[in-house]
Structures are given as C-alpha cells and as structure tokens.
Tab-separated table of C-alpha atoms in Angstrom:
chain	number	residue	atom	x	y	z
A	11	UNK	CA	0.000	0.000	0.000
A	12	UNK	CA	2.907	2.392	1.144
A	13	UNK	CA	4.676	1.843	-2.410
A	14	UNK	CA	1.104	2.058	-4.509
A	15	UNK	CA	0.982	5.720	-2.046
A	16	UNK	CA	4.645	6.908	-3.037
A	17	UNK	CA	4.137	6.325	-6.706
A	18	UNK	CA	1.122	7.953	-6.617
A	19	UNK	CA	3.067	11.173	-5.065
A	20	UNK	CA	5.735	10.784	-7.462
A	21	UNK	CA	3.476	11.181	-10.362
A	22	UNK	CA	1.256	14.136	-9.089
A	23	UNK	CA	4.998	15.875	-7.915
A	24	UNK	CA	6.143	14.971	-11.358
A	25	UNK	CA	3.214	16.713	-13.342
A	26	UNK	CA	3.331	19.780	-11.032
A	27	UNK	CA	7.374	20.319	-11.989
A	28	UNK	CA	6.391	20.107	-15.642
A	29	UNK	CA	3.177	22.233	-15.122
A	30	UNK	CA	5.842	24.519	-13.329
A	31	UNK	CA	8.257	24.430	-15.878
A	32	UNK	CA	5.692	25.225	-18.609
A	33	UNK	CA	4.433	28.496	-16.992
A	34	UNK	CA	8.013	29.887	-16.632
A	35	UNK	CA	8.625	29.541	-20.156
A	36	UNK	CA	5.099	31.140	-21.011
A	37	UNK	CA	6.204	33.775	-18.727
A	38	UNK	CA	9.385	34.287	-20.348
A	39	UNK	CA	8.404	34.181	-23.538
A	40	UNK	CA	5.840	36.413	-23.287
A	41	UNK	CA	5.180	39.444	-25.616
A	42	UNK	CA	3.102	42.788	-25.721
A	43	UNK	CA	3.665	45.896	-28.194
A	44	UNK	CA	4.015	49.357	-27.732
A	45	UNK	CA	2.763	52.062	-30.247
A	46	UNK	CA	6.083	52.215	-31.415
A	47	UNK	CA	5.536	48.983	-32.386
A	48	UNK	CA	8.884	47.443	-30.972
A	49	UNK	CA	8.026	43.626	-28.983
A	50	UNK	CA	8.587	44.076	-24.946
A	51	UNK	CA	9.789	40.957	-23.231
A	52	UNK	CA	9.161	40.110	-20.162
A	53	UNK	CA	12.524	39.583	-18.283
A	54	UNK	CA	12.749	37.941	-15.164
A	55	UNK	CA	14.691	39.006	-12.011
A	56	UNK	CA	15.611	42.606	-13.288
A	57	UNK	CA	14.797	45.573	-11.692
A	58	UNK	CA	14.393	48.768	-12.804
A	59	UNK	CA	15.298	52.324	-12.231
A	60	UNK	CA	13.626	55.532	-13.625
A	61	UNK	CA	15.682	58.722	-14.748
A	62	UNK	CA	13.657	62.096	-14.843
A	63	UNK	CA	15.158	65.315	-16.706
A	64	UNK	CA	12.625	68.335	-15.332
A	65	UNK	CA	14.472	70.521	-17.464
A	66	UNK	CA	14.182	69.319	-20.452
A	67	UNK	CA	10.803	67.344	-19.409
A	68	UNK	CA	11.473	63.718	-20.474
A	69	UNK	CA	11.976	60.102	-18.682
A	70	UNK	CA	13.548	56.953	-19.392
A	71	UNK	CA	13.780	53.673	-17.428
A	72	UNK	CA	17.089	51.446	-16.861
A	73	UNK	CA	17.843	47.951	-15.653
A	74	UNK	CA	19.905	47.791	-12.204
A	75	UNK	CA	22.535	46.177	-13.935
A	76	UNK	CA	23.291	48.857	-15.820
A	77	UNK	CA	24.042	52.745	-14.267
A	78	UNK	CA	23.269	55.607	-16.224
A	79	UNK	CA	25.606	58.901	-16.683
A	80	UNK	CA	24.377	62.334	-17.535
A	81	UNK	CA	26.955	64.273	-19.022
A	82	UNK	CA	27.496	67.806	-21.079
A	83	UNK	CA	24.187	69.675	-22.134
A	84	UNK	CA	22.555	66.792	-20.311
A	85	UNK	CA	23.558	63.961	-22.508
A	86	UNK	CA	22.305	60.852	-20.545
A	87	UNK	CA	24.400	57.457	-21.314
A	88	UNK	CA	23.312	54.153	-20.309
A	89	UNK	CA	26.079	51.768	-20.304
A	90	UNK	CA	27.902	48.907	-18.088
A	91	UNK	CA	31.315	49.837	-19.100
A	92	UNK	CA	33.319	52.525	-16.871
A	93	UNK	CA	34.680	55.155	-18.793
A	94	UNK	CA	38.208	54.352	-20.415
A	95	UNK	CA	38.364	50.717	-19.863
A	96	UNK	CA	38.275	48.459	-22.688
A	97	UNK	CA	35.218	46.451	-22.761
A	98	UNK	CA	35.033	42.288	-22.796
A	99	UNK	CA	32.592	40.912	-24.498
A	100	UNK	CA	29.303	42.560	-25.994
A	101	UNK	CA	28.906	45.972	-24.277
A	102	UNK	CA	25.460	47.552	-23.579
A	103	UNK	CA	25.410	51.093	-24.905
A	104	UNK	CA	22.345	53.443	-25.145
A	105	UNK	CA	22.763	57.530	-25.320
A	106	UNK	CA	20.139	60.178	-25.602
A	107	UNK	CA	21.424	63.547	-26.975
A	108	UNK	CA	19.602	67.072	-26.855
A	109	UNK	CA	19.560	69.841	-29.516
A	110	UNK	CA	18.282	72.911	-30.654
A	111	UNK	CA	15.115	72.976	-33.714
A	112	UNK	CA	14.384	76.426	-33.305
A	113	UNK	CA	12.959	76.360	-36.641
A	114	UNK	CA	10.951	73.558	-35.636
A	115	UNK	CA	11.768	71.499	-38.577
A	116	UNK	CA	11.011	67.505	-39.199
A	117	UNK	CA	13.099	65.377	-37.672
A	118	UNK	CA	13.886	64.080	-41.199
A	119	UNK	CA	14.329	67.603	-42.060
A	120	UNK	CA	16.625	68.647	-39.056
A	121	UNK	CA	18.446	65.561	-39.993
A	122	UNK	CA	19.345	66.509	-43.487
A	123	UNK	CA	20.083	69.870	-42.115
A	124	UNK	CA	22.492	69.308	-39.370
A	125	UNK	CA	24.075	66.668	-41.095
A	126	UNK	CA	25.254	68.777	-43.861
A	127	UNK	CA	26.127	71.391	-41.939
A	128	UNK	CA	29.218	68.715	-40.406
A	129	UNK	CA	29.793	67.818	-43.896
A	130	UNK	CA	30.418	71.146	-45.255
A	131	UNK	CA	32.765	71.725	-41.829
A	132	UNK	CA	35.179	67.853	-42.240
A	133	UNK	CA	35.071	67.945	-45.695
A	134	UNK	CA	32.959	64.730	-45.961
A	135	UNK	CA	30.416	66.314	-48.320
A	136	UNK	CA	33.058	64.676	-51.267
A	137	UNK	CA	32.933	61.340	-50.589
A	138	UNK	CA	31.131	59.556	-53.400
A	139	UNK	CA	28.968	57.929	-50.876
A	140	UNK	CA	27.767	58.566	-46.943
A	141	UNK	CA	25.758	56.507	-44.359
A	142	UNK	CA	24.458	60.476	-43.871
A	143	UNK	CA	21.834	60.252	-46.790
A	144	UNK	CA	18.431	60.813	-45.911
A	145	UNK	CA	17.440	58.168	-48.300
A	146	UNK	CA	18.443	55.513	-46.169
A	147	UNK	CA	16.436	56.674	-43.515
A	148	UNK	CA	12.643	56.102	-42.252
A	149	UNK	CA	10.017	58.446	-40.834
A	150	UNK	CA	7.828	56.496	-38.640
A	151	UNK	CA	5.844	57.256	-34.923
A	152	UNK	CA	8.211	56.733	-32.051
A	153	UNK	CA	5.614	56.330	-28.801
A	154	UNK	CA	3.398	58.687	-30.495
A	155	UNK	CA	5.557	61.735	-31.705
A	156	UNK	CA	7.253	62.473	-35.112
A	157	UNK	CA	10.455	60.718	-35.634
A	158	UNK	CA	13.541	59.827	-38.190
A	159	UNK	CA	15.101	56.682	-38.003
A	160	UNK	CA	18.221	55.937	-39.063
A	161	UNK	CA	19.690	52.060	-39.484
A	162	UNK	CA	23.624	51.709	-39.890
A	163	UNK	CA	25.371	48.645	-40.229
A	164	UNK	CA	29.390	48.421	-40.161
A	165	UNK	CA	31.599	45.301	-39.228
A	166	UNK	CA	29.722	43.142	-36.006
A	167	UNK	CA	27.303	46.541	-35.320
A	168	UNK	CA	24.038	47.476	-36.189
A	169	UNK	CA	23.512	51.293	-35.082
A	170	UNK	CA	20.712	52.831	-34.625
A	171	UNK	CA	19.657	56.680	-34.762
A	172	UNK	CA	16.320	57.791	-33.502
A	173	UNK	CA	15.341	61.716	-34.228
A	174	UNK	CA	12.111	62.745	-32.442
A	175	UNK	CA	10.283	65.949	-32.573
A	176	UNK	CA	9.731	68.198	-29.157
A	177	UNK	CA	8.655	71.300	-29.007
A	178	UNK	CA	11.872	73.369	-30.551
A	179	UNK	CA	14.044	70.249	-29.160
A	180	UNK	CA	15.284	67.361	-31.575
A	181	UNK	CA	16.068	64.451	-28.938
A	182	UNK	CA	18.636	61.859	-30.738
A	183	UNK	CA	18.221	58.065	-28.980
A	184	UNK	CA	21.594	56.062	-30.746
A	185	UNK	CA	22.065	52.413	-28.999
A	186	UNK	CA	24.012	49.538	-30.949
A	187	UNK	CA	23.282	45.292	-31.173
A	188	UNK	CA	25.918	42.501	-32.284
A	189	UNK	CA	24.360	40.279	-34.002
A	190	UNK	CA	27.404	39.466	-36.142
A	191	UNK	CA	29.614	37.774	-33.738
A	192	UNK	CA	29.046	34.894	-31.525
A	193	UNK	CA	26.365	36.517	-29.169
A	194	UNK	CA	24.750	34.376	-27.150
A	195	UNK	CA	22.762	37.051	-25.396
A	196	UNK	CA	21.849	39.100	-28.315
A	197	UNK	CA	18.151	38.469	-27.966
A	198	UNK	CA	18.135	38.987	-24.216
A	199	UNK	CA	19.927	42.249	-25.309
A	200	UNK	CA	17.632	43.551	-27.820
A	201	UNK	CA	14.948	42.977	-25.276
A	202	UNK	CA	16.507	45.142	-22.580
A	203	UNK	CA	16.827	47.880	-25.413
A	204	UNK	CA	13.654	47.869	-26.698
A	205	UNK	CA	12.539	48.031	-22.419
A	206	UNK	CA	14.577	50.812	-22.487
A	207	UNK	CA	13.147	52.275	-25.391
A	208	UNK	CA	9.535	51.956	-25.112
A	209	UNK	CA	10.151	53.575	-21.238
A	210	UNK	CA	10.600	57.183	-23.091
A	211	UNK	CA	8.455	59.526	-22.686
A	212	UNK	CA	8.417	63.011	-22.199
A	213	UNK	CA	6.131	64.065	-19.003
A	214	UNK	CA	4.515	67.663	-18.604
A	215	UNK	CA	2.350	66.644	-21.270
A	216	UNK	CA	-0.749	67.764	-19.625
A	217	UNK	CA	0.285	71.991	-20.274
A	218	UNK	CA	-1.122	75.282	-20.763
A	219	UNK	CA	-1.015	77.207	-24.097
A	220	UNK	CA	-0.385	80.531	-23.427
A	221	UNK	CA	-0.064	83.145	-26.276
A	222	UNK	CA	1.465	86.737	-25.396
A	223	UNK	CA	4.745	88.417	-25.567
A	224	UNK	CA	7.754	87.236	-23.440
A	225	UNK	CA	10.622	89.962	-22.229
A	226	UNK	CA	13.736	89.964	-21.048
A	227	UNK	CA	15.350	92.604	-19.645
A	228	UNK	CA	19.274	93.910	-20.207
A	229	UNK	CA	20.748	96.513	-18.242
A	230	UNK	CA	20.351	99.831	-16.028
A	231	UNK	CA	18.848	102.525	-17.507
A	232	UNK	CA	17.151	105.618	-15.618
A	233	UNK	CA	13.711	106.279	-15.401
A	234	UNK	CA	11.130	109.034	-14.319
A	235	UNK	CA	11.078	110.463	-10.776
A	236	UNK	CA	14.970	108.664	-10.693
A	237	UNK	CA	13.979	104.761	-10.414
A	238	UNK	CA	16.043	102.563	-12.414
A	239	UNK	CA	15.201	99.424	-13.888
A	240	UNK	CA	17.085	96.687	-13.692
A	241	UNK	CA	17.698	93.489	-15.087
A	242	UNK	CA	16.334	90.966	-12.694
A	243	UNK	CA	18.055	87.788	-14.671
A	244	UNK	CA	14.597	86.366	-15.899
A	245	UNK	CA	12.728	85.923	-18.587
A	246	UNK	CA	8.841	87.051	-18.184
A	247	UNK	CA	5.642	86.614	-20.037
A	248	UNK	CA	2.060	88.807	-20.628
A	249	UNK	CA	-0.465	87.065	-22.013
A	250	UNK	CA	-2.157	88.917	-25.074
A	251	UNK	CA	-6.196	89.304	-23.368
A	252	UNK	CA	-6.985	89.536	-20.287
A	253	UNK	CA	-9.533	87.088	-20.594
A	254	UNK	CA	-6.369	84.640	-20.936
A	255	UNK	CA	-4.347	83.280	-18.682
A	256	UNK	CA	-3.337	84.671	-15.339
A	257	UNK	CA	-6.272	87.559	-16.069
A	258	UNK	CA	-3.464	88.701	-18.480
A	259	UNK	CA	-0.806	89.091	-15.695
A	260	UNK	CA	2.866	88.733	-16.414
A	261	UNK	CA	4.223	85.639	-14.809
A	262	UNK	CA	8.146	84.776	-14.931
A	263	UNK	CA	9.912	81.492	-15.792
A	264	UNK	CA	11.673	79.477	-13.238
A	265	UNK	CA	13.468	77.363	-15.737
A	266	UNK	CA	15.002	80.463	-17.024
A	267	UNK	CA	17.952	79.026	-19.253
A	268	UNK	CA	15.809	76.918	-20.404
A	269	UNK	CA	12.661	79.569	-21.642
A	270	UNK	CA	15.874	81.491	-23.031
A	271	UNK	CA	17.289	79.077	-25.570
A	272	UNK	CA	13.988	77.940	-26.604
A	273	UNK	CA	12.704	81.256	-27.317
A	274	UNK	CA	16.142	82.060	-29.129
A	275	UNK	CA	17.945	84.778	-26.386
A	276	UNK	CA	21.288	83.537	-27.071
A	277	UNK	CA	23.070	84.330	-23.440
A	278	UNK	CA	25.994	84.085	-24.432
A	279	UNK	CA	25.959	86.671	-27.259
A	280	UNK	CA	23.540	89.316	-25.728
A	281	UNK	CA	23.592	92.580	-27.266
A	282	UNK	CA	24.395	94.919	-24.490
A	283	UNK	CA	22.962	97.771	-25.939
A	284	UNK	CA	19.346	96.667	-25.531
A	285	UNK	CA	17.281	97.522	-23.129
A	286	UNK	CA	15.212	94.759	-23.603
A	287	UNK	CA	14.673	91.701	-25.555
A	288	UNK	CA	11.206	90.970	-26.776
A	289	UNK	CA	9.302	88.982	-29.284
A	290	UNK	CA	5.790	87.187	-29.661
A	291	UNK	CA	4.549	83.762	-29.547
A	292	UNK	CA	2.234	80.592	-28.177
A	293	UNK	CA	4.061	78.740	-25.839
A	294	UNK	CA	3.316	76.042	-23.317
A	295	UNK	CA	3.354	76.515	-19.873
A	296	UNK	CA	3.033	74.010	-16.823
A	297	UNK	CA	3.032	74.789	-12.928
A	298	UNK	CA	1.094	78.235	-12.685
A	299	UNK	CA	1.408	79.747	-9.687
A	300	UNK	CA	0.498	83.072	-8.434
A	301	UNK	CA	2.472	84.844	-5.693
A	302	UNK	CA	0.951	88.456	-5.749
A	303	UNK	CA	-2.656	89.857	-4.404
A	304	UNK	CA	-2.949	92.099	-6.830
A	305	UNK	CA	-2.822	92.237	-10.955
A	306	UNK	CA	0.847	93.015	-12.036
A	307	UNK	CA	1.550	94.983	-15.504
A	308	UNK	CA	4.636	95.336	-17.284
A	309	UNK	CA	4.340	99.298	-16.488
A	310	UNK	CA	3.787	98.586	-12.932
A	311	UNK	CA	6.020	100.470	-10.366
A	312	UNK	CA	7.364	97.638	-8.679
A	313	UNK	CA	8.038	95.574	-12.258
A	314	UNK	CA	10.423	98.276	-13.061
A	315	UNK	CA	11.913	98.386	-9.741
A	316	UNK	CA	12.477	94.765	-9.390
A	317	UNK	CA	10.212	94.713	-6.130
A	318	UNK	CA	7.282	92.601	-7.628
A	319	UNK	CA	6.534	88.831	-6.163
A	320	UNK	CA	6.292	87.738	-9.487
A	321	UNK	CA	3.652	84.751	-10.573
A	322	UNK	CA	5.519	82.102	-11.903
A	323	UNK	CA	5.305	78.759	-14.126
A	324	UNK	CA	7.405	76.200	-15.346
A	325	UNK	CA	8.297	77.057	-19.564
A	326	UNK	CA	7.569	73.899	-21.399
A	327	UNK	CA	8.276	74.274	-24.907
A	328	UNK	CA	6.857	76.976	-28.174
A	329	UNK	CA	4.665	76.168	-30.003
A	330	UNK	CA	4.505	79.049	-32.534
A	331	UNK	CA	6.497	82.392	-33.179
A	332	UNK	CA	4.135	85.147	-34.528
A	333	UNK	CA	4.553	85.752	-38.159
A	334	UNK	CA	7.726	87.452	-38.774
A	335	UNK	CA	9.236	87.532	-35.504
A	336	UNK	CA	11.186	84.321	-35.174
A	337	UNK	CA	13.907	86.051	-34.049
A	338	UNK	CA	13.845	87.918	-30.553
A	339	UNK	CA	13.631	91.731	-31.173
A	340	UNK	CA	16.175	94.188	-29.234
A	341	UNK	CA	14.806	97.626	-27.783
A	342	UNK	CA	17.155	100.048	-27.633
C-alpha cells in the first residue's frame, strides 16, 4: 500500500514540476507591443530604475545592472562599461542627446540639415557615398511623436539613430546590437533595449497654451522720478487678453535658461545695448502659480523696480512664433 501511495506522489509531484516548468517559459516568452511597435519581453529578475530630466521634461527607465551617466548639455548614457576601460565581451550602450530645432523642422528635415552642416565643416560632403543620406532613412511614430530613423550597419554593429520631434528640441536616442559575432545574449539584449526604449516619454504633457509676448530685460537705464530698472536675470511673459491666462498678468519662468534658448535669447551673445529683448509667440506653460494679491503689468512700479513677487510657471516648450518675428527683437 505504502509503495502504490509513493508512486502515486511521485506522479502528481512529477506533473506539477512540468506544469511549473511550462508556466516559466510562457512567462518568459511572453510578448506585448508598444505604439512604437517594438516587442517588450518580459525579463525575469531585473529591476528597474527611472531617470527624470525636469528641465528638459522627459523620462527613461534602466535595468539595475546597468548605471546611467548624464553628461554635457545633459547627454544621458546608459552603459555597463566605466569610462576608459576596454570592454570584454558585448557591451550595452544606449545615449540620448539634446539639440536645438528652433525652426521647428522635421526630424527628417533637421536631420538633413544638421548633417550637412558637419559635412560642409570635415570635408565629408566629397565622398562619393555617406551613411548620412536621408534616403536611407525612415520616418515612422516613435511612442506617439514624429520621428527619423536611421539604421547603420558596419563590421559586427548594427547602429541605430532615432530623431524625435519636441517642441523646438530634436532628442537623438543612438544604442548599438551585435548580431554578427558569436552573441549568445543578443536576444536577451535587444529585449533590454527595446525596455529601455519603449520607457521614453516626455512628461509635462498635460500643459497650458499661453499666447502673449515674453521679455527679457538687459541693463540699467534711468527712469522718471529717478527709479532705475534693472535686469532681474529672468525671462517674463504677458499674455495677449486679459480674458487669458493669469487675467493677463505677467508671470516669470523658473526654468530660465531653459525659456531662453527655446525662445532664441542667445546668453551668451547678448547685445548689451538693448534695453530689452522681446518677441511674440504661443508657448506652453506648466506649474502656474500666483504669488501676488494684486494684478501686475509690465508698467507697474514695482516691475520696473524689481520689487514685484512675481507669478511664476514652469516654460515647457513653443509652439509658434508670430509671423515674422522668429527672431527675438532688441529695444534700444
């Protein structure tokens, strides 16, 4: 009876191991997709980390096993190689850069445009032939925004270049596979990547239009009754109505570098004869908050005195320059 018992249990621990068994491979083979339409595997016993940029508005996720570096003109780098050493074996690399559309061209566009701009400077613009050609690229959604891909292939590498639209941003995703040499974890790496990928998105989504004139004031210069105005090292805003928002109050940026390159003040070339920059334009704004009882005008006393507890928001990105005033104006 004892060994009819013991079988019995062997057999019902048996079929629960395979039953076991069979899950985990469901599990790990299971698939969903994104609306970039790249396949997300599930990956077991990885945990992840999330990266948020509340500058430049955008988030990306990261395994633990890999650490992620933000570097110049915040460059973010997601590798598990320390810098300078040699790597062994098949290296996970993924970088996001940052640049300027001010123009607010295509990606594919902004592409072609950049791009020959570096071959006109190296000289590169000769060669019979360049990887650079728009024609070998592909315009295609990336998680729902505008975007230029580019596929390169050289030696062991496939490279590829991702070019999606923000605001007056172009944000460049690069990341490289192997699947010409002996790999054996080239599939578990193209799943980490595409992870990776379909974790970027940019937040502040749900913003404020605002449409108005922005100003930013320059220097000293002497005024009625003998108050001086001064340059308070922002970059303000007055909505066009007063039926708009903030009742048509000026509000100031906290992100002030930021609301300056966007809106093209270059900082580091500022005319110092101005007394003011100024131009027009629908922007988006985030984070409204108002600081002052009372309405506040540009020709307010305490505007021009630099006394003013100033509403403020978050900038977020343009939307549109006014027609014929893409450029900041200078008031002399």
């Amino acid at each position: 009876m004892k060994k009819i018992i013991l079988f019995l249990v062997a057999i019902i621990v048996g079929v629960l191991f395979i039953y076991f068994l069979e899950e985990r491979d469901k599990i790990n083979s299971e698939k969903s997709t994104t609306s970039a339409g790249r396949d997300i595997h599930v990956i077991e016993n990885i945990g992840w980390q999330t990266y948020k940029d509340n500058r430049l508005l955008f988030e990306i996720r990261y395994p633990d096993f890999l650490k992620l570096v933000v570097g110049d003109n915040n460059h973010v780098r997601i590798t598990d190689q320390e810098d300078g050493i040699p790597y062994e074996g098949i290296p996970y690399r993924l970088s996001v850069y940052i640049y300027d559309n001010l123009n607010k061209l295509s990606p594919k566009d902004w592409y072609s445009e950049f791009y020959k701009k570096e071959f006109d400077k190296s000289g590169e613009k000769d060669l019979p032939f360049t990887l650079r050609d728009v024609s070998h690229g592909e315009e295609k959604s990336f998680n729902d925004h505008d975007a230029f891909y580019i596929t390169q292939r050289g030696g062991d590498s496939v490279s590829q270049e991702i070019y999606i639209n923000r605001g007056v941003k172009i944000f460049k995703i690069f990341y490289s596979v192997y699947p010409g040499v002996n790999n054996p974890k080239e599939k578990e790496q193209q799943a980490v990547y595409n992870n990776i990928l379909s974790s970027f998105k940019f937040i502040n989504e749900n913003s404020t239009k605002a449409t108005g004139s922005y100003l930013y004031f320059m220097n000293k210069n002497s005024l009625p009754r003998g108050f001086e105005e001064y340059a308070f090292g922002k970059i303000c805003f007055e909505p066009a109505q007063k039926e708009t928002i903030n009742n048509g109050n000026i509000f100031c940026f906290r992100n002030t570098d930021e609301a300056l390159s966007a809106l093209g003040v270059d900082k580091e070339n500022l005319d110092l004869s101005c007394e003011r920059y100024w131009n027009g334009a629908d922007i988006k704004i985030s984070n409204l908050i108002s600081s002052n009882k009372f309405p506040i005008s540009k020709d307010d006393r305490c505007f021009l005195d630099n006394s003013c507890k100033y509403n403020e928001a978050d900038f977020v990105e343009v939307v549109e320059f006014f027609k014929g005033l893409s450029a900041p104006k200078c008031k002399v």
